[in-house]
């Protein structure tokens, strides 16, 4: 059986391949496809955007699709950057641009800067959506640490840890992360629905 993971984000693809590795199915990500469609994420929720990604990709390839939409929600910024996490510093910005902008916006607020990552994962087979959500609580810190992961990982410290997310191994991150929780939940729901053979 083949499933498409509707993402071009290299960091996410590495994590999701690992999270789904025990299913024994072939996971195709968007960079593996020559003619991957352009996806316009114009919903105003993580769930809405995850469903747009899944539907656009299913409609093109007619294969079961898994998609996720995720982001960072910072309490002192009223939940921003939220669904705009990827382009917080503007279209075409880098992770470093986003991190710099976030720390700049937080510099006049007292620490701790409580924050959480949210991931909404969906499976879509052309008929029904299966949904699963995961969260990781922690805080934004001003000291960049670690070179692993992606996005806001170097400045995010998970609750109960003395290391930033970018200092954790892939296995350690997947065990506690929003994406790890969402995809484990999705797998549990799918196990009862799908015959992987
Ligand atoms: P998406 O690909 O549209 O879901 O955008 C996700 C964006 O949220 C990424 O580009 C990152 O900026 C941020 N993000 C989501 N998950 C993570 C994570 O696990 N670590 C760091 N940043 C993340």
Tab-separated table of N, CA, C and O in Angstrom, residues 11-83:
chain	number	residue	atom	x	y	z
A	11	UNK	N	12.062	18.853	7.222
A	11	UNK	CA	12.118	18.518	8.649
A	11	UNK	C	10.947	17.635	9.047
A	11	UNK	O	11.111	16.617	9.733
A	12	UNK	N	9.762	18.018	8.571
A	12	UNK	CA	8.562	17.242	8.886
A	12	UNK	C	8.612	15.861	8.252
A	12	UNK	O	8.201	14.880	8.856
A	13	UNK	N	9.103	15.803	7.008
A	13	UNK	CA	9.109	14.521	6.290
A	13	UNK	C	9.978	13.504	7.040
A	13	UNK	O	9.588	12.352	7.221
A	14	UNK	N	11.137	13.942	7.522
A	14	UNK	CA	12.017	13.048	8.282
A	14	UNK	C	11.280	12.521	9.519
A	14	UNK	O	11.283	11.312	9.816
A	15	UNK	N	10.614	13.433	10.234
A	15	UNK	CA	9.921	13.026	11.462
A	15	UNK	C	8.779	12.054	11.154
A	15	UNK	O	8.597	11.042	11.831
A	16	UNK	N	8.004	12.373	10.115
A	16	UNK	CA	6.815	11.566	9.815
A	16	UNK	C	7.195	10.198	9.250
A	16	UNK	O	6.573	9.190	9.585
A	17	UNK	N	8.248	10.145	8.447
A	17	UNK	CA	8.693	8.830	7.947
A	17	UNK	C	9.048	7.920	9.121
A	17	UNK	O	8.720	6.738	9.128
A	18	UNK	N	9.726	8.493	10.109
A	18	UNK	CA	10.117	7.717	11.291
A	18	UNK	C	8.864	7.298	12.085
A	18	UNK	O	8.735	6.154	12.505
A	19	UNK	N	7.935	8.248	12.255
A	19	UNK	CA	6.738	7.955	13.048
A	19	UNK	C	5.872	6.870	12.413
A	19	UNK	O	5.189	6.130	13.113
A	20	UNK	N	5.881	6.784	11.083
A	20	UNK	CA	5.021	5.809	10.396
A	20	UNK	C	5.800	4.574	9.931
A	20	UNK	O	5.244	3.713	9.251
A	21	UNK	N	7.096	4.493	10.330
A	21	UNK	CA	7.960	3.447	9.756
A	21	UNK	C	7.461	2.039	10.087
A	21	UNK	O	7.659	1.114	9.309
A	22	UNK	N	6.795	1.866	11.238
A	22	UNK	CA	6.368	0.513	11.615
A	22	UNK	C	5.093	0.060	10.896
A	22	UNK	O	4.662	-1.075	11.068
A	23	UNK	N	4.498	0.907	10.080
A	23	UNK	CA	3.281	0.498	9.368
A	23	UNK	C	3.599	-0.385	8.164
A	23	UNK	O	2.720	-1.062	7.638
A	24	UNK	N	4.861	-0.332	7.717
A	24	UNK	CA	5.239	-1.159	6.575
A	24	UNK	C	4.571	-0.726	5.288
A	24	UNK	O	4.295	-1.565	4.424
A	25	UNK	N	4.283	0.563	5.154
A	25	UNK	CA	3.696	1.047	3.903
A	25	UNK	C	4.681	2.008	3.242
A	25	UNK	O	5.550	2.566	3.906
A	26	UNK	N	4.505	2.185	1.934
A	26	UNK	CA	5.388	3.113	1.218
A	26	UNK	C	4.859	4.536	1.405
A	26	UNK	O	3.692	4.811	1.105
A	27	UNK	N	5.717	5.411	1.916
A	27	UNK	CA	5.293	6.803	2.116
A	27	UNK	C	5.952	7.682	1.070
A	27	UNK	O	7.178	7.765	0.996
A	28	UNK	N	5.110	8.303	0.264
A	28	UNK	CA	5.607	9.179	-0.795
A	28	UNK	C	5.383	10.620	-0.318
A	28	UNK	O	4.270	10.961	0.088
A	29	UNK	N	6.430	11.434	-0.340
A	29	UNK	CA	6.253	12.839	0.062
A	29	UNK	C	6.257	13.707	-1.197
A	29	UNK	O	6.655	13.256	-2.274
A	30	UNK	N	5.819	14.949	-1.083
A	30	UNK	CA	5.671	15.794	-2.286
A	30	UNK	C	6.972	15.952	-3.091
A	30	UNK	O	6.926	15.936	-4.320
A	31	UNK	N	8.147	16.076	-2.444
A	31	UNK	CA	9.373	16.203	-3.253
A	31	UNK	C	9.681	14.952	-4.084
A	31	UNK	O	10.482	15.016	-5.016
A	32	UNK	N	9.041	13.796	-3.755
A	32	UNK	CA	9.234	12.572	-4.549
A	32	UNK	C	8.415	12.614	-5.840
A	32	UNK	O	8.594	11.770	-6.712
A	33	UNK	N	7.490	13.553	-5.944
A	33	UNK	CA	6.598	13.622	-7.108
A	33	UNK	C	7.030	14.773	-8.008
A	33	UNK	O	7.257	15.891	-7.528
A	34	UNK	N	7.142	14.481	-9.294
A	34	UNK	CA	7.640	15.530	-10.208
A	34	UNK	C	6.668	16.678	-10.402
A	34	UNK	O	7.049	17.821	-10.579
A	35	UNK	N	5.367	16.334	-10.390
A	35	UNK	CA	4.362	17.332	-10.734
A	35	UNK	C	3.462	17.661	-9.547
A	35	UNK	O	2.242	17.793	-9.689
A	36	UNK	N	4.074	17.765	-8.359
A	36	UNK	CA	3.276	18.038	-7.152
A	36	UNK	C	2.496	19.343	-7.309
A	36	UNK	O	3.039	20.330	-7.813
A	37	UNK	N	1.244	19.353	-6.880
A	37	UNK	CA	0.430	20.557	-7.066
A	37	UNK	C	0.829	21.669	-6.098
A	37	UNK	O	1.364	21.404	-5.017
A	38	UNK	N	0.528	22.889	-6.502
A	38	UNK	CA	0.728	24.010	-5.578
A	38	UNK	C	-0.467	24.025	-4.627
A	38	UNK	O	-1.613	23.864	-5.068
A	39	UNK	N	-0.204	24.182	-3.338
A	39	UNK	CA	-1.302	24.136	-2.372
A	39	UNK	C	-1.440	25.497	-1.704
A	39	UNK	O	-0.469	26.012	-1.149
A	40	UNK	N	-2.623	26.058	-1.812
A	40	UNK	CA	-2.851	27.360	-1.168
A	40	UNK	C	-3.580	27.123	0.153
A	40	UNK	O	-4.732	26.698	0.179
A	41	UNK	N	-2.846	27.381	1.235
A	41	UNK	CA	-3.406	27.127	2.565
A	41	UNK	C	-4.122	28.385	3.040
A	41	UNK	O	-3.521	29.233	3.679
A	42	UNK	N	-5.403	28.514	2.690
A	42	UNK	CA	-6.077	29.760	3.037
A	42	UNK	C	-7.202	29.571	4.058
A	42	UNK	O	-8.092	30.402	4.177
A	43	UNK	N	-7.171	28.466	4.798
A	43	UNK	CA	-8.151	28.286	5.869
A	43	UNK	C	-7.669	29.056	7.097
A	43	UNK	O	-6.502	29.450	7.160
A	44	UNK	N	-8.565	29.252	8.078
A	44	UNK	CA	-8.113	30.010	9.245
A	44	UNK	C	-7.905	29.132	10.476
A	44	UNK	O	-7.813	29.634	11.594
A	45	UNK	N	-7.818	27.815	10.255
A	45	UNK	CA	-7.486	26.904	11.363
A	45	UNK	C	-6.460	25.879	10.869
A	45	UNK	O	-6.335	25.643	9.669
A	46	UNK	N	-5.765	25.243	11.839
A	46	UNK	CA	-4.833	24.162	11.477
A	46	UNK	C	-5.614	23.029	10.806
A	46	UNK	O	-5.162	22.463	9.805
A	47	UNK	N	-6.772	22.711	11.371
A	47	UNK	CA	-7.579	21.620	10.802
A	47	UNK	C	-7.962	21.924	9.352
A	47	UNK	O	-7.818	21.070	8.468
A	48	UNK	N	-8.421	23.150	9.125
A	48	UNK	CA	-8.841	23.534	7.771
A	48	UNK	C	-7.689	23.424	6.783
A	48	UNK	O	-7.847	22.889	5.680
A	49	UNK	N	-6.520	23.888	7.176
A	49	UNK	CA	-5.369	23.841	6.259
A	49	UNK	C	-4.882	22.404	6.025
A	49	UNK	O	-4.491	22.054	4.916
A	50	UNK	N	-4.929	21.580	7.073
A	50	UNK	CA	-4.522	20.173	6.894
A	50	UNK	C	-5.469	19.504	5.897
A	50	UNK	O	-5.038	18.730	5.031
A	51	UNK	N	-6.755	19.814	6.007
A	51	UNK	CA	-7.741	19.200	5.098
A	51	UNK	C	-7.564	19.695	3.668
A	51	UNK	O	-7.716	18.924	2.713
A	52	UNK	N	-7.217	20.980	3.488
A	52	UNK	CA	-6.961	21.504	2.132
A	52	UNK	C	-5.801	20.731	1.502
A	52	UNK	O	-5.873	20.266	0.364
A	53	UNK	N	-4.695	20.568	2.266
A	53	UNK	CA	-3.519	19.856	1.724
A	53	UNK	C	-3.916	18.440	1.307
A	53	UNK	O	-3.562	17.974	0.221
A	54	UNK	N	-4.645	17.750	2.192
A	54	UNK	CA	-5.009	16.355	1.909
A	54	UNK	C	-5.907	16.267	0.678
A	54	UNK	O	-5.725	15.393	-0.178
A	55	UNK	N	-6.858	17.178	0.573
A	55	UNK	CA	-7.839	17.102	-0.511
A	55	UNK	C	-7.203	17.426	-1.871
A	55	UNK	O	-7.436	16.715	-2.854
A	56	UNK	N	-6.377	18.482	-1.903
A	56	UNK	CA	-5.731	18.860	-3.174
A	56	UNK	C	-4.881	17.698	-3.692
A	56	UNK	O	-4.899	17.362	-4.874
A	57	UNK	N	-4.142	17.064	-2.782
A	57	UNK	CA	-3.247	15.980	-3.192
A	57	UNK	C	-4.053	14.729	-3.556
A	57	UNK	O	-3.774	14.068	-4.557
A	58	UNK	N	-5.091	14.414	-2.784
A	58	UNK	CA	-5.917	13.253	-3.150
A	58	UNK	C	-6.551	13.458	-4.523
A	58	UNK	O	-6.554	12.558	-5.374
A	59	UNK	N	-7.106	14.644	-4.754
A	59	UNK	CA	-7.807	14.898	-6.018
A	59	UNK	C	-6.876	14.706	-7.215
A	59	UNK	O	-7.298	14.296	-8.279
A	60	UNK	N	-5.583	14.989	-7.017
A	60	UNK	CA	-4.655	14.832	-8.129
A	60	UNK	C	-4.196	13.381	-8.326
A	60	UNK	O	-4.107	12.896	-9.442
A	61	UNK	N	-3.895	12.673	-7.243
A	61	UNK	CA	-3.255	11.352	-7.389
A	61	UNK	C	-4.174	10.174	-7.082
A	61	UNK	O	-3.801	9.028	-7.352
A	62	UNK	N	-5.328	10.448	-6.476
A	62	UNK	CA	-6.291	9.382	-6.114
A	62	UNK	C	-5.637	8.276	-5.279
A	62	UNK	O	-5.862	7.079	-5.484
A	63	UNK	N	-4.771	8.687	-4.381
A	63	UNK	CA	-4.168	7.754	-3.427
A	63	UNK	C	-4.478	8.283	-2.024
A	63	UNK	O	-4.636	9.492	-1.849
A	64	UNK	N	-4.550	7.395	-1.016
A	64	UNK	CA	-4.780	7.886	0.348
A	64	UNK	C	-3.694	8.885	0.754
A	64	UNK	O	-2.530	8.715	0.403
A	65	UNK	N	-4.112	9.896	1.475
A	65	UNK	CA	-3.191	10.984	1.822
A	65	UNK	C	-3.186	11.220	3.327
A	65	UNK	O	-4.225	11.140	3.988
A	66	UNK	N	-1.994	11.510	3.840
A	66	UNK	CA	-1.862	12.017	5.206
A	66	UNK	C	-1.307	13.421	5.088
A	66	UNK	O	-0.424	13.681	4.262
A	67	UNK	N	-1.868	14.339	5.863
A	67	UNK	CA	-1.355	15.714	5.843
A	67	UNK	C	-1.354	16.244	7.267
A	67	UNK	O	-2.082	15.727	8.123
A	68	UNK	N	-0.538	17.237	7.517
A	68	UNK	CA	-0.654	17.907	8.810
A	68	UNK	C	-0.472	19.402	8.618
A	68	UNK	O	0.116	19.855	7.636
A	69	UNK	N	-1.057	20.142	9.530
A	69	UNK	CA	-0.755	21.563	9.598
A	69	UNK	C	-0.392	21.837	11.040
A	69	UNK	O	-1.015	21.316	11.965
A	70	UNK	N	0.649	22.614	11.228
A	70	UNK	CA	1.178	22.770	12.573
A	70	UNK	C	1.715	24.172	12.749
A	70	UNK	O	1.885	24.919	11.778
A	71	UNK	N	1.995	24.518	13.982
A	71	UNK	CA	2.545	25.844	14.236
A	71	UNK	C	2.754	26.078	15.712
A	71	UNK	O	2.496	25.202	16.548
A	72	UNK	N	3.232	27.261	15.980
A	72	UNK	CA	3.593	27.670	17.331
A	72	UNK	C	2.602	28.720	17.809
A	72	UNK	O	2.266	29.647	17.059
A	73	UNK	N	2.162	28.580	19.082
A	73	UNK	CA	1.232	29.550	19.649
A	73	UNK	C	1.884	30.131	20.908
A	73	UNK	O	2.206	29.378	21.835
A	74	UNK	N	2.125	31.431	20.905
A	74	UNK	CA	2.811	32.062	22.043
A	74	UNK	C	1.791	32.869	22.856
A	74	UNK	O	1.113	33.748	22.318
A	75	UNK	N	1.703	32.515	24.149
A	75	UNK	CA	0.671	33.099	25.024
A	75	UNK	C	0.711	34.627	25.036
A	75	UNK	O	-0.307	35.280	24.831
A	76	UNK	N	1.902	35.205	25.224
A	76	UNK	CA	2.009	36.673	25.349
A	76	UNK	C	1.706	37.393	24.032
A	76	UNK	O	1.507	38.598	24.020
A	77	UNK	N	1.685	36.653	22.929
A	77	UNK	CA	1.372	37.264	21.623
A	77	UNK	C	-0.044	36.894	21.184
A	77	UNK	O	-0.364	36.940	19.989
A	78	UNK	N	-0.874	36.497	22.147
A	78	UNK	CA	-2.272	36.190	21.829
A	78	UNK	C	-2.416	34.999	20.896
A	78	UNK	O	-3.382	34.907	20.146
A	79	UNK	N	-1.459	34.063	20.938
A	79	UNK	CA	-1.558	32.850	20.111
A	79	UNK	C	-0.766	32.929	18.812
A	79	UNK	O	-0.668	31.951	18.082
A	80	UNK	N	-0.213	34.106	18.488
A	80	UNK	CA	0.619	34.232	17.271
A	80	UNK	C	1.933	33.462	17.494
A	80	UNK	O	2.336	33.267	18.644
A	81	UNK	N	2.604	33.019	16.433
A	81	UNK	CA	2.237	33.168	15.020
A	81	UNK	C	1.166	32.209	14.535
A	81	UNK	O	0.633	32.391	13.450
A	82	UNK	N	0.814	31.166	15.283
A	82	UNK	CA	-0.301	30.278	14.941
A	82	UNK	C	-0.217	29.732	13.525
A	82	UNK	O	0.826	29.219	13.114
A	83	UNK	N	-1.320	29.885	12.768
A	83	UNK	CA	-1.329	29.313	11.402
A	83	UNK	C	-0.354	30.036	10.475
A	83	UNK	O	-0.096	29.575	9.375
